[in-house]
Amino acid sequence: METLGVGLIGTGFMGKCHALAWTMVRPVFAEQPVPRLIHLAEVSADLAARRAAEFGFARSSGDWRALLSDPEVEVVSVTAPNALHPEMAIAALEAGKHVWCEKPMATGLADAERMRDAARASGRVAILGYNYVQNPAVRHMGNLLTAGAIGTVNHVRVEMDEDFMADPDAPFHWKSEASSGYGALDDFAVHPLSLLSVMVGLPERVITLQAKPYADRPLPGGGRRPVETWDIASALLEFAGGVSGVLAVNRSAWGRKGRIAIQIFGSGGTIAYDQERMNETQLFTLDGDAADRGFRTILSAPVHQPYDRFVPAPGHGLGFNDLKAIECHELLSRIAGRPARIIDFETGLEIERVVHAMARSHEERRWVDVPSVA
Ligand SMILES: NC(=O)c1ccc[n+]([C@@H]2O[C@H](COP(=O)([O-])OP(=O)(O)OC[C@H]3O[C@@H](n4cnc5c(N)ncnc54)[C@H](O)[C@@H]3O)[C@@H](O)[C@H]2O)c1
């Protein structure tokens, strides 16, 4: 039986998602090799040992470099905070491992370029954790667009909102440190941009405003620390062919829990979707009598592959962790040399270029062209 040795760096929110995906992928996708959970790394040997026991990894370490020296590890999940992605992903590629790195790619464009270059030089597969593109509903939206269901696309509006930073007294988090990046731009905007990249392409020009709802946050030991990142960003987007767009992201949006809303407007209809109702696609077309027209809800079902691999019945719904299992399946397909729906380090870098252009636009208070990727 074919197998693949897995290493996991980081065991927080995303680390657990990757561990679950590695555990689920083979029962769901029988054509894939059996992942062998070999080595897990965390900030301390104690925490690593505890998580290895919980997640079912054979070995653990308080030093992620020890994981990369483990010859049985063939693919590495990088789920540590943003600032560590370049060093970890590049070292893993140089050690001959395939890489599944969480988004954003890096906090600086030069680092993202180095990651892309390392992936090219290694000949290994390197992908980013843009799980939302894996939703069968999102794939179906892409199929509807390709089939011309809403005519010619002329405008898009994308949003991502959550409220985990809405409380002004929520404790200071690594996501409020400048070392984590810009804030909502590279934490959130990259997700709707990943969706645009697979459906209508990425913008060529942007103008952006970032905002900081709270100046400081409490520290666990007392006192407050200034917030160094922007939790809100709004942008106007210009695409090739005269398509226009709006992007709005907010990490301090009370009441929004996991909203990634996308609306695509065309000459003959509209497609709309929200990740908070991730098994539903809204479609408006000009079919039938004008008096009877309205949005219809397409509920995800086995016909929207690979939903069928999880559940044989329509309407039962997939969840967030299922998207991660699909992403893992696509990674394994690419490693095996088969066509795969992935955001690799090449496309990832294009997304980074948009985000950095947005940040520059904010700084310079003007429209900025997104540089093309060399
Ligand atoms: N794809 C998604 O939908 C999604 C969702 C949330 C977060 N993320 C991304 O995942 C990454 C992690 O975010 P999170 O929410 O899981 O954070 P988290 O704080 O919950 O987890 C990070 C983990 O990394 C560990 N870590 C830190 N430094 C380390 C080191 N030197 N060696 C080994 N482990 C180390 C921490 O101890 C912690 O367990 C971020 O880049 C974030 O942007 C992606």
Short mmCIF file of C-alpha atoms and ligand atoms in Angstrom, two decimals:
data_model
loop_
_atom_site.label_atom_id
_atom_site.label_comp_id
_atom_site.label_asym_id
_atom_site.label_seq_id
_atom_site.Cartn_x
_atom_site.Cartn_y
_atom_site.Cartn_z
CA MET A 1 0.00 0.00 0.00
CA GLU A 2 1.39 3.40 -0.98
CA THR A 3 2.10 5.74 1.94
CA LEU A 4 3.36 9.28 2.52
CA GLY A 5 5.20 10.52 5.63
CA VAL A 6 3.67 13.68 7.16
CA GLY A 7 5.22 16.38 9.36
CA LEU A 8 3.13 19.04 11.12
CA ILE A 9 4.54 22.34 12.43
CA GLY A 10 2.15 24.16 14.79
CA THR A 11 -0.93 22.73 16.47
CA GLY A 12 -3.26 25.70 17.05
CA PHE A 13 -6.47 26.35 15.10
CA MET A 14 -4.96 25.47 11.72
CA GLY A 15 -2.60 22.79 13.03
CA LYS A 16 -5.56 20.77 14.26
CA CYS A 17 -7.37 21.30 10.92
CA HIS A 18 -4.36 19.94 9.04
CA ALA A 19 -4.09 16.98 11.44
CA LEU A 20 -7.79 16.20 10.86
CA ALA A 21 -7.36 16.53 7.09
CA TRP A 22 -4.39 14.15 7.08
CA THR A 23 -6.48 11.69 9.09
CA MET A 24 -9.61 12.00 6.92
CA VAL A 25 -8.14 12.19 3.45
CA ARG A 26 -7.61 8.51 2.75
CA PRO A 27 -10.99 7.22 4.02
CA VAL A 28 -12.70 9.91 1.93
CA PHE A 29 -10.47 9.69 -1.17
CA ALA A 30 -9.53 6.02 -1.56
CA GLU A 31 -7.22 6.68 -4.52
CA GLN A 32 -4.73 8.58 -2.34
CA PRO A 33 -1.77 7.13 -0.42
CA VAL A 34 -2.16 6.44 3.28
CA PRO A 35 -0.66 9.39 5.23
CA ARG A 36 1.68 8.23 8.00
CA LEU A 37 1.69 10.80 10.82
CA ILE A 38 5.42 10.83 11.51
CA HIS A 39 6.60 13.97 13.27
CA LEU A 40 5.00 16.99 14.93
CA ALA A 41 6.77 20.17 16.11
CA GLU A 42 5.65 22.86 18.55
CA VAL A 43 7.26 25.66 20.55
CA SER A 44 8.19 23.30 23.39
CA ALA A 45 8.94 19.59 23.61
CA ASP A 46 6.19 19.16 26.24
CA LEU A 47 3.46 20.75 24.13
CA ALA A 48 4.66 18.85 21.06
CA ALA A 49 4.54 15.52 22.93
CA ARG A 50 1.04 16.25 24.23
CA ARG A 51 -0.29 17.17 20.79
CA ALA A 52 1.48 14.21 19.12
CA ALA A 53 -0.35 11.90 21.52
CA GLU A 54 -3.69 13.65 20.82
CA PHE A 55 -3.30 13.77 17.03
CA GLY A 56 -1.63 10.35 16.63
CA PHE A 57 1.87 11.39 15.47
CA ALA A 58 4.70 8.92 16.09
CA ARG A 59 7.37 11.45 17.11
CA SER A 60 7.47 15.03 18.35
CA SER A 61 9.94 17.82 18.87
CA GLY A 62 10.25 21.28 20.37
CA ASP A 63 12.40 22.26 17.37
CA TRP A 64 10.84 22.35 13.91
CA ARG A 65 14.27 21.91 12.29
CA ALA A 66 14.48 18.43 13.86
CA LEU A 67 11.25 17.58 12.03
CA LEU A 68 12.84 18.66 8.73
CA SER A 69 15.85 16.41 9.38
CA ASP A 70 13.55 13.42 9.81
CA PRO A 71 14.05 11.31 6.64
CA GLU A 72 10.62 9.69 6.99
CA VAL A 73 8.86 13.08 6.62
CA GLU A 74 7.99 13.64 2.94
CA VAL A 75 5.45 16.45 3.20
CA VAL A 76 5.22 19.25 5.79
CA SER A 77 2.20 21.22 6.98
CA VAL A 78 3.31 24.71 8.08
CA THR A 79 0.66 26.16 10.41
CA ALA A 80 2.76 28.47 12.60
CA PRO A 81 2.11 32.26 12.69
CA ASN A 82 2.59 34.25 9.46
CA ALA A 83 6.06 35.66 10.18
CA LEU A 84 7.51 32.12 10.37
CA HIS A 85 6.13 30.87 7.03
CA PRO A 86 9.07 31.90 4.79
CA GLU A 87 11.82 30.42 6.97
CA MET A 88 9.92 27.18 7.59
CA ALA A 89 8.59 26.67 4.05
CA ILE A 90 11.93 27.43 2.37
CA ALA A 91 13.85 25.16 4.75
CA ALA A 92 11.32 22.37 4.16
CA LEU A 93 11.63 22.72 0.37
CA GLU A 94 15.43 22.77 0.62
CA ALA A 95 15.22 19.58 2.69
CA GLY A 96 13.34 17.97 -0.23
CA LYS A 97 9.86 17.98 1.36
CA HIS A 98 6.58 18.95 -0.27
CA VAL A 99 4.96 21.91 1.55
CA TRP A 100 1.39 22.76 2.54
CA CYS A 101 1.74 26.24 4.08
CA GLU A 102 -1.02 28.31 5.63
CA LYS A 103 -1.94 31.68 4.20
CA PRO A 104 -0.77 34.39 3.92
CA MET A 105 2.41 33.33 2.18
CA ALA A 106 4.61 35.83 4.00
CA THR A 107 4.42 39.25 5.59
CA GLY A 108 6.83 40.81 3.06
CA LEU A 109 6.75 40.57 -0.73
CA ALA A 110 10.47 39.78 -0.98
CA ASP A 111 9.95 36.79 1.33
CA ALA A 112 6.99 35.57 -0.73
CA GLU A 113 9.18 35.79 -3.85
CA ARG A 114 11.90 33.79 -2.10
CA MET A 115 9.31 31.14 -1.25
CA ARG A 116 8.15 30.96 -4.87
CA ASP A 117 11.80 30.71 -6.03
CA ALA A 118 12.51 27.95 -3.50
CA ALA A 119 9.49 26.01 -4.72
CA ARG A 120 10.63 26.35 -8.35
CA ALA A 121 14.20 25.28 -7.50
CA SER A 122 13.09 22.30 -5.39
CA GLY A 123 10.82 20.65 -7.93
CA ARG A 124 8.57 19.80 -4.99
CA VAL A 125 4.88 20.66 -4.69
CA ALA A 126 4.22 23.78 -2.60
CA ILE A 127 0.67 24.96 -1.94
CA LEU A 128 -1.11 27.46 0.32
CA GLY A 129 -4.05 26.94 2.66
CA TYR A 130 -6.72 28.67 0.59
CA ASN A 131 -9.38 26.16 1.66
CA TYR A 132 -12.43 28.15 0.53
CA VAL A 133 -11.67 27.55 -3.16
CA GLN A 134 -12.22 23.85 -2.41
CA ASN A 135 -15.90 24.26 -1.51
CA PRO A 136 -17.99 22.28 -4.03
CA ALA A 137 -20.41 25.25 -4.05
CA VAL A 138 -17.57 27.55 -5.12
CA ARG A 139 -16.54 25.09 -7.83
CA HIS A 140 -20.11 25.08 -9.05
CA MET A 141 -20.10 28.87 -9.17
CA GLY A 142 -17.03 28.65 -11.40
CA ASN A 143 -18.80 26.13 -13.64
CA LEU A 144 -21.86 28.41 -13.86
CA LEU A 145 -19.64 31.33 -14.89
CA THR A 146 -17.83 29.24 -17.51
CA ALA A 147 -21.18 28.06 -18.89
CA GLY A 148 -22.29 31.70 -19.23
CA ALA A 149 -25.15 31.32 -16.75
CA ILE A 150 -25.03 35.04 -15.87
CA GLY A 151 -23.72 36.34 -19.20
CA THR A 152 -20.66 38.57 -19.20
CA VAL A 153 -19.31 39.47 -15.77
CA ASN A 154 -19.11 43.24 -15.24
CA HIS A 155 -18.84 43.77 -11.46
CA VAL A 156 -17.80 41.81 -8.36
CA ARG A 157 -18.23 42.57 -4.68
CA VAL A 158 -16.37 40.53 -2.05
CA GLU A 159 -16.36 40.77 1.73
CA MET A 160 -14.83 38.93 4.67
CA ASP A 161 -16.00 39.74 8.18
CA GLU A 162 -15.53 38.12 11.58
CA ASP A 163 -15.89 39.44 15.11
CA PHE A 164 -12.98 37.80 16.94
CA MET A 165 -11.37 41.25 17.30
CA ALA A 166 -14.59 43.25 17.73
CA ASP A 167 -14.31 43.53 21.51
CA PRO A 168 -12.07 46.52 22.35
CA ASP A 169 -11.00 44.64 25.47
CA ALA A 170 -10.08 41.38 23.75
CA PRO A 171 -6.50 40.58 24.82
CA PHE A 172 -3.54 41.62 22.65
CA HIS A 173 -2.94 38.79 20.11
CA TRP A 174 -0.02 38.03 17.77
CA LYS A 175 -2.32 39.18 14.96
CA SER A 176 -2.08 42.75 16.37
CA GLU A 177 1.72 42.77 16.08
CA ALA A 178 3.31 44.44 13.06
CA SER A 179 5.42 41.29 12.58
CA SER A 180 2.19 39.43 11.58
CA GLY A 181 1.70 41.70 8.53
CA TYR A 182 -0.70 44.52 7.68
CA GLY A 183 -3.74 43.07 9.50
CA ALA A 184 -7.05 42.49 7.74
CA LEU A 185 -5.39 42.73 4.33
CA ASP A 186 -3.12 39.71 4.61
CA ASP A 187 -5.21 37.91 7.23
CA PHE A 188 -8.59 38.28 5.47
CA ALA A 189 -8.42 39.93 2.03
CA VAL A 190 -6.28 37.10 0.69
CA HIS A 191 -9.22 34.68 1.10
CA PRO A 192 -11.75 36.52 -1.13
CA LEU A 193 -8.87 37.24 -3.51
CA SER A 194 -8.20 33.49 -3.71
CA LEU A 195 -11.88 33.02 -4.66
CA LEU A 196 -11.62 35.73 -7.31
CA SER A 197 -8.44 34.11 -8.66
CA VAL A 198 -10.33 30.91 -9.52
CA MET A 199 -13.52 32.60 -10.77
CA VAL A 200 -12.84 35.92 -12.49
CA GLY A 201 -9.10 36.57 -12.06
CA LEU A 202 -7.27 39.11 -9.92
CA PRO A 203 -7.49 42.92 -10.14
CA GLU A 204 -4.91 44.94 -12.05
CA ARG A 205 -5.35 48.26 -10.17
CA VAL A 206 -6.46 49.02 -6.63
CA ILE A 207 -7.16 51.89 -4.27
CA THR A 208 -7.41 51.07 -0.59
CA LEU A 209 -8.14 52.51 2.84
CA GLN A 210 -7.13 50.64 6.00
CA ALA A 211 -8.57 51.48 9.41
CA LYS A 212 -7.87 50.68 13.05
CA PRO A 213 -10.99 50.61 15.24
CA TYR A 214 -9.06 50.33 18.53
CA ALA A 215 -5.73 51.99 19.33
CA ASP A 216 -4.63 49.51 22.02
CA ARG A 217 -5.54 46.21 23.69
CA PRO A 218 -5.06 44.79 27.19
CA LEU A 219 -2.03 42.64 27.98
CA PRO A 220 -2.54 39.46 30.05
CA GLY A 221 -0.22 40.75 32.82
CA GLY A 222 -1.93 44.17 33.04
CA GLY A 223 -1.57 47.40 31.07
CA ARG A 224 -2.33 47.90 27.39
CA ARG A 225 -0.23 47.63 24.22
CA PRO A 226 -0.75 49.71 21.08
CA VAL A 227 -2.33 47.79 18.20
CA GLU A 228 0.16 47.73 15.32
CA THR A 229 -2.08 46.33 12.54
CA TRP A 230 -5.19 47.45 10.65
CA ASP A 231 -8.31 45.39 11.42
CA ILE A 232 -10.43 46.93 8.63
CA ALA A 233 -9.69 47.47 4.93
CA SER A 234 -11.82 48.67 2.00
CA ALA A 235 -10.72 48.69 -1.62
CA LEU A 236 -11.93 49.49 -5.10
CA LEU A 237 -10.69 47.06 -7.74
CA GLU A 238 -10.16 47.38 -11.46
CA PHE A 239 -9.87 44.21 -13.55
CA ALA A 240 -8.91 43.59 -17.16
CA GLY A 241 -11.68 44.23 -19.65
CA GLY A 242 -13.38 46.98 -17.68
CA VAL A 243 -14.70 44.77 -14.87
CA SER A 244 -14.89 46.70 -11.60
CA GLY A 245 -15.02 45.47 -8.03
CA VAL A 246 -15.28 46.25 -4.34
CA LEU A 247 -13.51 44.44 -1.50
CA ALA A 248 -14.31 45.02 2.18
CA VAL A 249 -12.78 43.12 5.09
CA ASN A 250 -13.21 43.57 8.84
CA ARG A 251 -11.89 41.52 11.78
CA SER A 252 -13.90 43.57 14.28
CA ALA A 253 -17.39 43.17 12.75
CA TRP A 254 -19.71 42.30 15.64
CA GLY A 255 -22.12 39.52 14.75
CA ARG A 256 -20.21 38.28 11.71
CA LYS A 257 -18.69 34.89 12.48
CA GLY A 258 -17.29 33.57 9.23
CA ARG A 259 -18.71 35.75 6.50
CA ILE A 260 -16.98 35.48 3.16
CA ALA A 261 -19.59 36.97 0.87
CA ILE A 262 -19.11 37.13 -2.84
CA GLN A 263 -21.45 38.61 -5.43
CA ILE A 264 -20.71 38.36 -9.12
CA PHE A 265 -22.89 40.51 -11.37
CA GLY A 266 -23.23 39.77 -15.08
CA SER A 267 -25.15 40.94 -18.11
CA GLY A 268 -27.67 38.12 -17.65
CA GLY A 269 -27.81 37.44 -13.94
CA THR A 270 -26.07 37.35 -10.57
CA ILE A 271 -24.35 34.68 -8.48
CA ALA A 272 -24.07 35.17 -4.72
CA TYR A 273 -22.54 33.11 -1.92
CA ASP A 274 -21.67 33.47 1.75
CA GLN A 275 -19.34 31.10 3.62
CA GLU A 276 -21.63 31.34 6.67
CA ARG A 277 -24.10 29.35 4.55
CA MET A 278 -21.42 27.37 2.77
CA ASN A 279 -23.71 24.74 1.29
CA GLU A 280 -25.83 27.26 -0.61
CA THR A 281 -25.33 29.13 -3.87
CA GLN A 282 -27.74 31.90 -4.88
CA LEU A 283 -28.41 32.25 -8.59
CA PHE A 284 -30.54 34.85 -10.36
CA THR A 285 -31.08 34.49 -14.10
CA LEU A 286 -33.45 36.00 -16.63
CA ASP A 287 -35.27 32.71 -17.34
CA GLY A 288 -39.07 32.59 -17.38
CA ASP A 289 -41.67 35.27 -16.80
CA ALA A 290 -40.28 38.51 -15.32
CA ALA A 291 -43.05 38.39 -12.71
CA ASP A 292 -41.72 35.10 -11.35
CA ARG A 293 -38.02 35.92 -11.26
CA GLY A 294 -35.97 35.86 -8.09
CA PHE A 295 -32.85 34.33 -6.60
CA ARG A 296 -32.99 30.58 -6.33
CA THR A 297 -30.98 28.59 -3.79
CA ILE A 298 -28.87 25.72 -5.04
CA LEU A 299 -28.22 23.41 -2.10
CA SER A 300 -24.95 21.44 -2.31
CA ALA A 301 -25.50 17.81 -3.25
CA PRO A 302 -23.55 14.77 -4.51
CA VAL A 303 -23.74 16.20 -8.05
CA HIS A 304 -21.43 19.00 -6.84
CA GLN A 305 -18.24 16.98 -6.63
CA PRO A 306 -16.44 16.08 -4.46
CA TYR A 307 -19.39 16.46 -2.04
CA ASP A 308 -20.32 12.90 -3.09
CA ARG A 309 -17.11 11.54 -1.55
CA PHE A 310 -18.24 12.65 1.93
CA VAL A 311 -22.01 12.13 1.92
CA PRO A 312 -24.26 10.25 -0.53
CA ALA A 313 -27.32 12.37 0.28
CA PRO A 314 -28.07 15.96 -0.81
CA GLY A 315 -28.68 18.72 1.71
CA HIS A 316 -26.73 17.14 4.56
CA GLY A 317 -23.95 19.67 4.14
CA LEU A 318 -20.18 19.80 4.30
CA GLY A 319 -18.25 21.73 6.96
CA PHE A 320 -15.04 23.76 7.25
CA ASN A 321 -12.83 20.77 8.06
CA ASP A 322 -14.13 18.95 4.98
CA LEU A 323 -12.71 21.78 2.84
CA LYS A 324 -9.31 21.15 4.42
CA ALA A 325 -9.63 17.42 3.61
CA ILE A 326 -10.41 18.31 -0.03
CA GLU A 327 -7.40 20.64 -0.08
CA CYS A 328 -5.25 17.77 1.24
CA HIS A 329 -6.66 15.50 -1.49
CA GLU A 330 -5.78 18.08 -4.17
CA LEU A 331 -2.25 18.39 -2.75
CA LEU A 332 -1.81 14.61 -2.91
CA SER A 333 -3.13 14.57 -6.48
CA ARG A 334 -0.58 17.21 -7.50
CA ILE A 335 2.22 15.30 -5.74
CA ALA A 336 1.18 12.25 -7.81
CA GLY A 337 1.42 14.39 -10.96
CA ARG A 338 -2.33 14.54 -11.58
CA PRO A 339 -4.28 17.73 -12.39
CA ALA A 340 -5.28 19.45 -9.17
CA ARG A 341 -7.19 22.50 -7.99
CA ILE A 342 -4.61 24.17 -5.77
CA ILE A 343 -3.29 27.64 -5.04
CA ASP A 344 0.42 26.95 -5.45
CA PHE A 345 3.26 29.34 -4.58
CA GLU A 346 3.05 30.83 -8.11
CA THR A 347 -0.62 31.88 -7.78
CA GLY A 348 -0.04 32.62 -4.10
CA LEU A 349 2.54 35.20 -5.07
CA GLU A 350 0.04 36.87 -7.42
CA ILE A 351 -2.39 37.19 -4.49
CA GLU A 352 0.42 38.65 -2.35
CA ARG A 353 1.18 41.23 -5.03
CA VAL A 354 -2.43 42.45 -4.90
CA VAL A 355 -2.32 42.75 -1.12
CA HIS A 356 0.98 44.64 -1.14
CA ALA A 357 -0.35 46.97 -3.86
CA MET A 358 -3.37 47.62 -1.62
CA ALA A 359 -1.13 48.47 1.33
CA ARG A 360 0.95 50.81 -0.83
CA SER A 361 -2.19 52.45 -2.12
CA HIS A 362 -3.27 53.16 1.46
CA GLU A 363 0.13 54.57 2.36
CA GLU A 364 0.38 56.77 -0.73
CA ARG A 365 -3.34 57.65 -0.88
CA ARG A 366 -3.65 56.81 -4.59
CA TRP A 367 -4.53 54.14 -7.14
CA VAL A 368 -1.72 51.57 -7.53
CA ASP A 369 -1.07 49.16 -10.40
CA VAL A 370 -0.60 45.55 -9.31
CA PRO A 371 2.80 44.57 -10.70
CA SER A 372 2.76 41.50 -12.94
CA VAL A 373 4.56 38.43 -11.64
CA ALA A 374 7.96 37.70 -13.21
N1 LIG B 1 -6.86 28.78 5.98
C1 LIG B 1 -7.61 29.32 6.92
O1 LIG B 1 -8.83 29.36 6.81
C2 LIG B 1 -6.94 29.87 8.14
C3 LIG B 1 -7.68 30.12 9.31
C4 LIG B 1 -6.99 30.57 10.45
C5 LIG B 1 -5.64 30.78 10.41
N2 LIG B 1 -4.95 30.55 9.24
C6 LIG B 1 -3.49 30.76 9.19
O2 LIG B 1 -2.85 29.70 9.93
C7 LIG B 1 -1.69 30.19 10.58
C8 LIG B 1 -1.81 29.86 12.06
O3 LIG B 1 -2.95 30.49 12.57
P1 LIG B 1 -3.74 29.83 13.80
O4 LIG B 1 -5.04 30.57 13.88
O5 LIG B 1 -3.73 28.35 13.71
O6 LIG B 1 -2.79 30.32 14.99
P2 LIG B 1 -2.67 29.68 16.42
O7 LIG B 1 -2.06 30.74 17.25
O8 LIG B 1 -3.95 29.04 16.83
O9 LIG B 1 -1.63 28.49 16.19
C9 LIG B 1 -0.28 28.71 15.86
C10 LIG B 1 0.51 27.54 16.45
O10 LIG B 1 1.86 27.62 16.00
C11 LIG B 1 2.69 27.32 17.10
N3 LIG B 1 4.02 27.88 16.89
C12 LIG B 1 4.43 29.16 17.03
N4 LIG B 1 5.74 29.25 16.80
C13 LIG B 1 6.19 28.01 16.50
C14 LIG B 1 7.47 27.47 16.21
N5 LIG B 1 8.56 28.23 16.17
N6 LIG B 1 7.58 26.12 15.99
C15 LIG B 1 6.47 25.33 16.05
N7 LIG B 1 5.23 25.80 16.33
C16 LIG B 1 5.10 27.12 16.56
C17 LIG B 1 1.97 27.94 18.29
O11 LIG B 1 2.43 27.42 19.52
C18 LIG B 1 0.54 27.57 17.98
O12 LIG B 1 0.19 26.29 18.47
C19 LIG B 1 -1.63 31.69 10.30
O13 LIG B 1 -0.70 31.92 9.28
C20 LIG B 1 -3.04 32.05 9.85
O14 LIG B 1 -3.06 33.12 8.93
C21 LIG B 1 -5.57 30.07 8.14
#
